[in-house]
PDB file of C-alpha atoms and ligand atoms in Angstrom:
ATOM      1  CA  UNK A   1       0.102  -0.195   0.044  1.00  0.00           C
ATOM      2  CA  UNK A   2       1.065   3.755  -0.638  1.00  0.00           C
ATOM      3  CA  UNK A   3       2.585   5.790   2.267  1.00  0.00           C
ATOM      4  CA  UNK A   4       1.631   8.916   3.530  1.00  0.00           C
ATOM      5  CA  UNK A   5       3.729  11.700   4.019  1.00  0.00           C
ATOM      6  CA  UNK A   6       1.463  14.297   6.103  1.00  0.00           C
ATOM      7  CA  UNK A   7       3.470  17.256   6.425  1.00  0.00           C
ATOM      8  CA  UNK A   8       4.678  18.741   9.434  1.00  0.00           C
ATOM      9  CA  UNK A   9       6.742  21.713   8.857  1.00  0.00           C
ATOM     10  CA  UNK A  10       5.694  24.712  10.461  1.00  0.00           C
ATOM     11  CA  UNK A  11       5.797  27.184   7.230  1.00  0.00           C
ATOM     12  CA  UNK A  12       3.556  24.830   5.441  1.00  0.00           C
ATOM     13  CA  UNK A  13       1.099  24.495   8.582  1.00  0.00           C
ATOM     14  CA  UNK A  14       1.307  28.196   8.699  1.00  0.00           C
ATOM     15  CA  UNK A  15       0.375  29.131   5.340  1.00  0.00           C
ATOM     16  CA  UNK A  16      -2.139  26.801   4.814  1.00  0.00           C
ATOM     17  CA  UNK A  17      -4.409  28.110   7.363  1.00  0.00           C
ATOM     18  CA  UNK A  18      -4.674  31.572   5.230  1.00  0.00           C
ATOM     19  CA  UNK A  19      -5.334  29.379   2.614  1.00  0.00           C
ATOM     20  CA  UNK A  20      -8.165  27.987   4.210  1.00  0.00           C
ATOM     21  CA  UNK A  21      -9.324  31.248   5.702  1.00  0.00           C
ATOM     22  CA  UNK A  22     -12.851  32.604   3.803  1.00  0.00           C
ATOM     23  CA  UNK A  23     -11.453  36.546   3.901  1.00  0.00           C
ATOM     24  CA  UNK A  24      -8.093  35.574   1.631  1.00  0.00           C
ATOM     25  CA  UNK A  25      -9.168  36.690  -2.050  1.00  0.00           C
ATOM     26  CA  UNK A  26      -7.409  35.520  -4.968  1.00  0.00           C
ATOM     27  CA  UNK A  27      -4.094  36.963  -5.240  1.00  0.00           C
ATOM     28  CA  UNK A  28      -3.270  36.066  -1.972  1.00  0.00           C
ATOM     29  CA  UNK A  29      -4.478  32.949  -2.369  1.00  0.00           C
ATOM     30  CA  UNK A  30      -2.931  32.073  -5.435  1.00  0.00           C
ATOM     31  CA  UNK A  31       0.309  33.275  -3.927  1.00  0.00           C
ATOM     32  CA  UNK A  32      -0.054  31.057  -0.933  1.00  0.00           C
ATOM     33  CA  UNK A  33      -0.652  27.699  -3.260  1.00  0.00           C
ATOM     34  CA  UNK A  34       2.441  28.790  -4.779  1.00  0.00           C
ATOM     35  CA  UNK A  35       4.463  28.761  -1.663  1.00  0.00           C
ATOM     36  CA  UNK A  36       2.855  25.771   0.215  1.00  0.00           C
ATOM     37  CA  UNK A  37       3.568  23.865  -3.144  1.00  0.00           C
ATOM     38  CA  UNK A  38       7.223  24.816  -3.092  1.00  0.00           C
ATOM     39  CA  UNK A  39       7.944  23.757   0.224  1.00  0.00           C
ATOM     40  CA  UNK A  40       5.669  20.321  -0.279  1.00  0.00           C
ATOM     41  CA  UNK A  41       8.025  19.931  -3.221  1.00  0.00           C
ATOM     42  CA  UNK A  42      11.057  19.898  -1.648  1.00  0.00           C
ATOM     43  CA  UNK A  43       9.795  17.197   1.141  1.00  0.00           C
ATOM     44  CA  UNK A  44       8.597  14.724  -2.190  1.00  0.00           C
ATOM     45  CA  UNK A  45      11.740  15.132  -3.912  1.00  0.00           C
ATOM     46  CA  UNK A  46      14.043  13.630  -0.779  1.00  0.00           C
ATOM     47  CA  UNK A  47      14.371  10.548  -2.576  1.00  0.00           C
ATOM     48  CA  UNK A  48      15.659  11.611  -6.081  1.00  0.00           C
ATOM     49  CA  UNK A  49      18.757   9.378  -7.012  1.00  0.00           C
ATOM     50  CA  UNK A  50      22.140  11.181  -7.246  1.00  0.00           C
ATOM     51  CA  UNK A  51      25.434  10.308  -8.868  1.00  0.00           C
ATOM     52  CA  UNK A  52      28.877  11.677  -8.074  1.00  0.00           C
ATOM     53  CA  UNK A  53      30.583  14.086 -10.014  1.00  0.00           C
ATOM     54  CA  UNK A  54      33.720  16.427  -9.915  1.00  0.00           C
ATOM     55  CA  UNK A  55      33.500  20.090  -9.792  1.00  0.00           C
ATOM     56  CA  UNK A  56      36.279  22.822  -9.837  1.00  0.00           C
ATOM     57  CA  UNK A  57      35.564  25.434  -7.850  1.00  0.00           C
ATOM     58  CA  UNK A  58      37.573  28.589  -7.697  1.00  0.00           C
ATOM     59  CA  UNK A  59      39.983  27.238  -4.990  1.00  0.00           C
ATOM     60  CA  UNK A  60      40.146  22.986  -6.261  1.00  0.00           C
ATOM     61  CA  UNK A  61      38.887  20.494  -7.780  1.00  0.00           C
ATOM     62  CA  UNK A  62      35.970  18.256  -5.626  1.00  0.00           C
ATOM     63  CA  UNK A  63      34.032  15.291  -5.557  1.00  0.00           C
ATOM     64  CA  UNK A  64      30.168  16.644  -5.690  1.00  0.00           C
ATOM     65  CA  UNK A  65      26.897  15.238  -6.444  1.00  0.00           C
ATOM     66  CA  UNK A  66      24.066  15.928  -9.268  1.00  0.00           C
ATOM     67  CA  UNK A  67      20.937  14.482  -9.823  1.00  0.00           C
ATOM     68  CA  UNK A  68      20.740  11.071 -12.025  1.00  0.00           C
ATOM     69  CA  UNK A  69      19.578  10.711 -15.450  1.00  0.00           C
ATOM     70  CA  UNK A  70      16.076  11.951 -16.550  1.00  0.00           C
ATOM     71  CA  UNK A  71      14.080  13.532 -13.120  1.00  0.00           C
ATOM     72  CA  UNK A  72      10.903  14.710 -12.972  1.00  0.00           C
ATOM     73  CA  UNK A  73       7.736  15.387 -14.760  1.00  0.00           C
ATOM     74  CA  UNK A  74       4.847  17.319 -13.088  1.00  0.00           C
ATOM     75  CA  UNK A  75       1.404  16.689 -14.203  1.00  0.00           C
ATOM     76  CA  UNK A  76      -1.188  19.138 -12.228  1.00  0.00           C
ATOM     77  CA  UNK A  77      -5.314  18.111 -12.448  1.00  0.00           C
ATOM     78  CA  UNK A  78      -6.943  20.792 -14.653  1.00  0.00           C
ATOM     79  CA  UNK A  79      -7.738  23.548 -13.658  1.00  0.00           C
ATOM     80  CA  UNK A  80      -7.082  23.728  -9.699  1.00  0.00           C
ATOM     81  CA  UNK A  81      -3.729  21.603 -10.094  1.00  0.00           C
ATOM     82  CA  UNK A  82      -1.978  24.452 -12.039  1.00  0.00           C
ATOM     83  CA  UNK A  83      -2.084  27.105  -9.579  1.00  0.00           C
ATOM     84  CA  UNK A  84       0.560  24.605  -8.007  1.00  0.00           C
ATOM     85  CA  UNK A  85       2.762  24.141 -10.848  1.00  0.00           C
ATOM     86  CA  UNK A  86       5.035  27.481 -10.570  1.00  0.00           C
ATOM     87  CA  UNK A  87       5.947  26.983  -7.088  1.00  0.00           C
ATOM     88  CA  UNK A  88       7.372  23.707  -7.761  1.00  0.00           C
ATOM     89  CA  UNK A  89       9.381  24.197 -10.672  1.00  0.00           C
ATOM     90  CA  UNK A  90      10.789  26.934  -9.096  1.00  0.00           C
ATOM     91  CA  UNK A  91      12.932  24.187  -7.391  1.00  0.00           C
ATOM     92  CA  UNK A  92      13.052  21.528 -10.119  1.00  0.00           C
ATOM     93  CA  UNK A  93      13.303  24.196 -13.279  1.00  0.00           C
ATOM     94  CA  UNK A  94      14.032  21.370 -15.681  1.00  0.00           C
ATOM     95  CA  UNK A  95      10.710  19.161 -14.763  1.00  0.00           C
ATOM     96  CA  UNK A  96       8.637  18.554 -17.478  1.00  0.00           C
ATOM     97  CA  UNK A  97       4.839  19.521 -17.101  1.00  0.00           C
ATOM     98  CA  UNK A  98       1.859  17.393 -18.556  1.00  0.00           C
ATOM     99  CA  UNK A  99      -1.518  18.247 -18.103  1.00  0.00           C
ATOM    100  CA  UNK A 100      -4.828  16.314 -17.546  1.00  0.00           C
ATOM    101  CA  UNK A 101      -8.234  17.586 -18.170  1.00  0.00           C
ATOM    102  CA  UNK A 102     -10.901  16.748 -15.360  1.00  0.00           C
ATOM    103  CA  UNK A 103     -13.491  18.344 -13.792  1.00  0.00           C
ATOM    104  CA  UNK A 104     -16.453  16.323 -11.491  1.00  0.00           C
ATOM    105  CA  UNK A 105     -19.628  16.190 -12.424  1.00  0.00           C
ATOM    106  CA  UNK A 106     -21.275  18.054  -9.741  1.00  0.00           C
ATOM    107  CA  UNK A 107     -24.967  15.418  -9.792  1.00  0.00           C
ATOM    108  CA  UNK A 108     -22.367  12.053  -9.799  1.00  0.00           C
ATOM    109  CA  UNK A 109     -18.919  13.675  -8.047  1.00  0.00           C
ATOM    110  CA  UNK A 110     -17.261  11.027 -10.928  1.00  0.00           C
ATOM    111  CA  UNK A 111     -14.375  12.702 -12.619  1.00  0.00           C
ATOM    112  CA  UNK A 112     -15.038  13.714 -16.690  1.00  0.00           C
ATOM    113  CA  UNK A 113     -11.890  13.693 -19.118  1.00  0.00           C
ATOM    114  CA  UNK A 114     -11.328  16.154 -21.599  1.00  0.00           C
ATOM    115  CA  UNK A 115      -7.783  16.713 -21.933  1.00  0.00           C
ATOM    116  CA  UNK A 116      -4.203  14.867 -21.783  1.00  0.00           C
ATOM    117  CA  UNK A 117      -0.782  15.509 -22.982  1.00  0.00           C
ATOM    118  CA  UNK A 118       1.903  13.918 -21.165  1.00  0.00           C
ATOM    119  CA  UNK A 119       5.892  14.577 -21.785  1.00  0.00           C
ATOM    120  CA  UNK A 120       7.249  12.029 -24.616  1.00  0.00           C
ATOM    121  CA  UNK A 121       9.668  10.587 -22.182  1.00  0.00           C
ATOM    122  CA  UNK A 122       7.381  10.218 -19.578  1.00  0.00           C
ATOM    123  CA  UNK A 123       8.781   6.273 -19.396  1.00  0.00           C
ATOM    124  CA  UNK A 124      12.389   7.504 -17.937  1.00  0.00           C
ATOM    125  CA  UNK A 125      10.503  10.058 -15.770  1.00  0.00           C
ATOM    126  CA  UNK A 126       8.970  10.326 -12.060  1.00  0.00           C
ATOM    127  CA  UNK A 127       5.552  11.651 -11.789  1.00  0.00           C
ATOM    128  CA  UNK A 128       4.491  14.050  -9.230  1.00  0.00           C
ATOM    129  CA  UNK A 129       0.132  14.384 -10.014  1.00  0.00           C
ATOM    130  CA  UNK A 130      -0.654  17.449  -8.213  1.00  0.00           C
ATOM    131  CA  UNK A 131      -3.881  18.898  -7.402  1.00  0.00           C
ATOM    132  CA  UNK A 132      -4.759  21.052  -3.980  1.00  0.00           C
ATOM    133  CA  UNK A 133      -7.907  18.756  -3.283  1.00  0.00           C
ATOM    134  CA  UNK A 134      -8.447  15.061  -2.900  1.00  0.00           C
ATOM    135  CA  UNK A 135     -12.348  14.275  -2.110  1.00  0.00           C
ATOM    136  CA  UNK A 136     -14.003  11.638  -3.297  1.00  0.00           C
ATOM    137  CA  UNK A 137     -10.631  10.255  -4.714  1.00  0.00           C
ATOM    138  CA  UNK A 138     -12.192   9.999  -8.348  1.00  0.00           C
ATOM    139  CA  UNK A 139     -10.206  12.503 -10.084  1.00  0.00           C
ATOM    140  CA  UNK A 140      -6.972  11.470  -9.003  1.00  0.00           C
ATOM    141  CA  UNK A 141      -7.040   7.581  -9.600  1.00  0.00           C
ATOM    142  CA  UNK A 142      -8.604   8.525 -13.086  1.00  0.00           C
ATOM    143  CA  UNK A 143      -5.451  11.243 -13.458  1.00  0.00           C
ATOM    144  CA  UNK A 144      -3.218   7.876 -12.302  1.00  0.00           C
ATOM    145  CA  UNK A 145      -5.042   5.038 -14.113  1.00  0.00           C
ATOM    146  CA  UNK A 146      -4.405   7.561 -17.518  1.00  0.00           C
ATOM    147  CA  UNK A 147      -0.544   8.087 -16.525  1.00  0.00           C
ATOM    148  CA  UNK A 148      -0.252   4.330 -15.758  1.00  0.00           C
ATOM    149  CA  UNK A 149      -0.622   3.907 -19.249  1.00  0.00           C
ATOM    150  CA  UNK A 150       2.372   5.813 -20.587  1.00  0.00           C
ATOM    151  CA  UNK A 151       4.344   3.815 -18.175  1.00  0.00           C
ATOM    152  CA  UNK A 152       6.509   6.343 -16.068  1.00  0.00           C
ATOM    153  CA  UNK A 153       9.113   5.825 -13.663  1.00  0.00           C
ATOM    154  CA  UNK A 154       6.704   5.839 -10.692  1.00  0.00           C
ATOM    155  CA  UNK A 155       3.908   8.046  -9.484  1.00  0.00           C
ATOM    156  CA  UNK A 156       3.734  10.300  -6.335  1.00  0.00           C
ATOM    157  CA  UNK A 157       0.501  12.189  -5.847  1.00  0.00           C
ATOM    158  CA  UNK A 158       0.734  15.611  -4.178  1.00  0.00           C
ATOM    159  CA  UNK A 159      -1.911  17.255  -2.483  1.00  0.00           C
ATOM    160  CA  UNK A 160      -3.063  20.527  -0.108  1.00  0.00           C
ATOM    161  CA  UNK A 161      -5.874  18.924   1.184  1.00  0.00           C
ATOM    162  CA  UNK A 162      -7.330  15.351   1.484  1.00  0.00           C
ATOM    163  CA  UNK A 163     -10.296  13.535   2.683  1.00  0.00           C
ATOM    164  CA  UNK A 164     -10.006  10.272   4.590  1.00  0.00           C
ATOM    165  CA  UNK A 165     -12.334   9.251   1.718  1.00  0.00           C
ATOM    166  CA  UNK A 166      -9.907  10.317  -0.638  1.00  0.00           C
ATOM    167  CA  UNK A 167      -6.927   8.658   0.314  1.00  0.00           C
ATOM    168  CA  UNK A 168      -8.706   5.541   1.154  1.00  0.00           C
ATOM    169  CA  UNK A 169      -9.618   5.290  -2.574  1.00  0.00           C
ATOM    170  CA  UNK A 170      -6.574   6.147  -3.845  1.00  0.00           C
ATOM    171  CA  UNK A 171      -4.807   3.208  -1.208  1.00  0.00           C
ATOM    172  CA  UNK A 172      -7.031   0.818  -2.573  1.00  0.00           C
ATOM    173  CA  UNK A 173      -6.986   1.848  -6.334  1.00  0.00           C
ATOM    174  CA  UNK A 174      -3.490   2.701  -6.626  1.00  0.00           C
ATOM    175  CA  UNK A 175      -1.485   0.919  -3.881  1.00  0.00           C
ATOM    176  CA  UNK A 176       1.761   1.631  -5.591  1.00  0.00           C
ATOM    177  CA  UNK A 177       1.193   5.723  -5.508  1.00  0.00           C
ATOM    178  CA  UNK A 178       2.525   7.443  -1.975  1.00  0.00           C
ATOM    179  CA  UNK A 179       0.609  10.835  -0.917  1.00  0.00           C
ATOM    180  CA  UNK A 180       2.058  13.652   0.057  1.00  0.00           C
ATOM    181  CA  UNK A 181      -0.158  15.876   1.996  1.00  0.00           C
ATOM    182  CA  UNK A 182      -0.405  19.104   3.815  1.00  0.00           C
ATOM    183  CA  UNK A 183      -3.699  18.112   5.945  1.00  0.00           C
ATOM    184  CA  UNK A 184      -5.974  15.666   6.138  1.00  0.00           C
ATOM    185  CA  UNK A 185      -9.301  16.376   7.009  1.00  0.00           C
ATOM    186  CA  UNK A 186     -12.509  15.357   8.616  1.00  0.00           C
ATOM    187  CA  UNK A 187     -14.867  14.241   6.151  1.00  0.00           C
ATOM    188  CA  UNK A 188     -16.926  14.969   2.735  1.00  0.00           C
ATOM    189  CA  UNK A 189     -20.517  16.613   2.861  1.00  0.00           C
ATOM    190  CA  UNK A 190     -23.219  15.882   1.072  1.00  0.00           C
ATOM    191  CA  UNK A 191     -21.972  17.852  -1.928  1.00  0.00           C
ATOM    192  CA  UNK A 192     -18.911  16.056  -1.800  1.00  0.00           C
ATOM    193  CA  UNK A 193     -16.642  18.950  -0.353  1.00  0.00           C
ATOM    194  CA  UNK A 194     -14.002  18.718   2.341  1.00  0.00           C
ATOM    195  CA  UNK A 195     -15.104  19.570   5.523  1.00  0.00           C
ATOM    196  CA  UNK A 196     -13.458  22.209   6.829  1.00  0.00           C
ATOM    197  CA  UNK A 197     -11.195  22.296   3.761  1.00  0.00           C
ATOM    198  CA  UNK A 198     -11.004  25.150   1.777  1.00  0.00           C
ATOM    199  CA  UNK A 199     -13.938  25.723  -0.705  1.00  0.00           C
ATOM    200  CA  UNK A 200     -13.742  25.370  -4.029  1.00  0.00           C
ATOM    201  CA  UNK A 201      -9.924  25.596  -5.111  1.00  0.00           C
ATOM    202  CA  UNK A 202     -10.665  26.341  -8.986  1.00  0.00           C
ATOM    203  CA  UNK A 203     -12.711  29.114  -8.352  1.00  0.00           C
ATOM    204  CA  UNK A 204     -10.798  30.734  -5.303  1.00  0.00           C
ATOM    205  CA  UNK A 205      -7.484  30.265  -7.823  1.00  0.00           C
ATOM    206  CA  UNK A 206      -9.139  32.141 -10.890  1.00  0.00           C
ATOM    207  CA  UNK A 207     -11.861  34.174  -9.375  1.00  0.00           C
ATOM    208  CA  UNK A 208     -14.683  32.282 -11.193  1.00  0.00           C
ATOM    209  CA  UNK A 209     -17.184  32.491  -8.363  1.00  0.00           C
TER     210      UNK A 209
HETATM  211  C1  PRP B   1     -11.658  19.565  -7.840  1.00  0.00           C
HETATM  212  C2  PRP B   1     -10.063  19.445  -7.628  1.00  0.00           C
HETATM  213  C3  PRP B   1     -10.149  18.063  -7.562  1.00  0.00           C
HETATM  214  C4  PRP B   1     -11.333  17.424  -7.532  1.00  0.00           C
HETATM  215  C5  PRP B   1     -11.046  16.442  -6.333  1.00  0.00           C
HETATM  216  O1  PRP B   1     -11.715  20.039  -9.346  1.00  0.00           O
HETATM  217  O2  PRP B   1      -9.366  20.199  -7.792  1.00  0.00           O
HETATM  218  O3  PRP B   1      -9.597  17.714  -9.015  1.00  0.00           O
HETATM  219  O4  PRP B   1     -12.304  18.552  -7.612  1.00  0.00           O
HETATM  220  O5  PRP B   1     -12.591  15.720  -6.042  1.00  0.00           O
HETATM  221  P1  PRP B   1     -12.564  14.246  -6.010  1.00  0.00           P
HETATM  222  O6  PRP B   1     -11.687  13.889  -5.249  1.00  0.00           O
HETATM  223  O7  PRP B   1     -14.320  14.036  -5.692  1.00  0.00           O
HETATM  224  O8  PRP B   1     -12.369  13.824  -7.353  1.00  0.00           O
HETATM  225  P2  PRP B   1     -13.024  20.118  -9.997  1.00  0.00           P
HETATM  226  O9  PRP B   1     -13.551  18.863 -10.171  1.00  0.00           O
HETATM  227  O10 PRP B   1     -13.946  21.271  -9.066  1.00  0.00           O
HETATM  228  O11 PRP B   1     -12.315  20.925 -11.260  1.00  0.00           O
HETATM  229  P3  PRP B   1     -11.796  22.570 -11.427  1.00  0.00           P
HETATM  230  O12 PRP B   1     -10.506  22.321 -10.848  1.00  0.00           O
HETATM  231  O13 PRP B   1     -11.752  22.660 -12.959  1.00  0.00           O
HETATM  232  O14 PRP B   1     -12.581  23.569 -10.923  1.00  0.00           O
HETATM  233  N1  URA B   2     -12.948  20.355  -4.946  1.00  0.00           N
HETATM  234  C1  URA B   2     -12.923  21.415  -4.007  1.00  0.00           C
HETATM  235  O1  URA B   2     -12.166  22.376  -4.821  1.00  0.00           O
HETATM  236  N2  URA B   2     -13.245  21.432  -2.919  1.00  0.00           N
HETATM  237  C2  URA B   2     -13.545  20.188  -2.343  1.00  0.00           C
HETATM  238  O2  URA B   2     -13.570  20.437  -0.908  1.00  0.00           O
HETATM  239  C3  URA B   2     -13.779  19.298  -2.922  1.00  0.00           C
HETATM  240  C4  URA B   2     -13.221  19.320  -4.417  1.00  0.00           C
END
């Protein structure tokens, strides 16, 4: 079963409070999501492989380390996952970015797929799927299944706020996928929204409500 890495860093938890706050406007919300995503990327890249190399400083030659081979692919689930990409590629600037378009049907809560474009060399990359919200888990599972068809080296899932229902669904359907999550909330409400959550992540990022 995939592991769960729940964030404990004070900066992440502090910023998450302001992301949740209904008084935080679109501009600050976007900036905070970007900052938290960057901090979470630091945690989610701890196990990247390194190789030895040699570097010449102005003073002497020395042994050092660089990342091994092809590195990362970031795949946001549209729309709201887009808000996490800039923060992540600030610290892994050579990552390739794919996109998966899914929206949740408001009646059935099932994901509806409308777009998929993934890095051409995906089989040589570790993929981090990003989305601020993991509610029923339907969207994340659909995105992971789509990516699995293209045989990446591995898949991780990075989420800001998850419901226990979504975590259980991903663990059941995608047992090889580790989940990096800033907070695991209490439950889903009758409309499939995370309680207490942050509301609709896409609307808060892009000002569409
Ligand atoms: C939100 C969110 C996730 C999904 C989570 O997207 O960004 O993708 O819901 O719900 P689930 O775990 O129950 O599938 P939404 O469908 O609202 O689309 P949007 O990002 O385009 O607003
Ligand atoms: N999608 C959101 O944007 N928020 C939720 O709470 C659940 C799904």
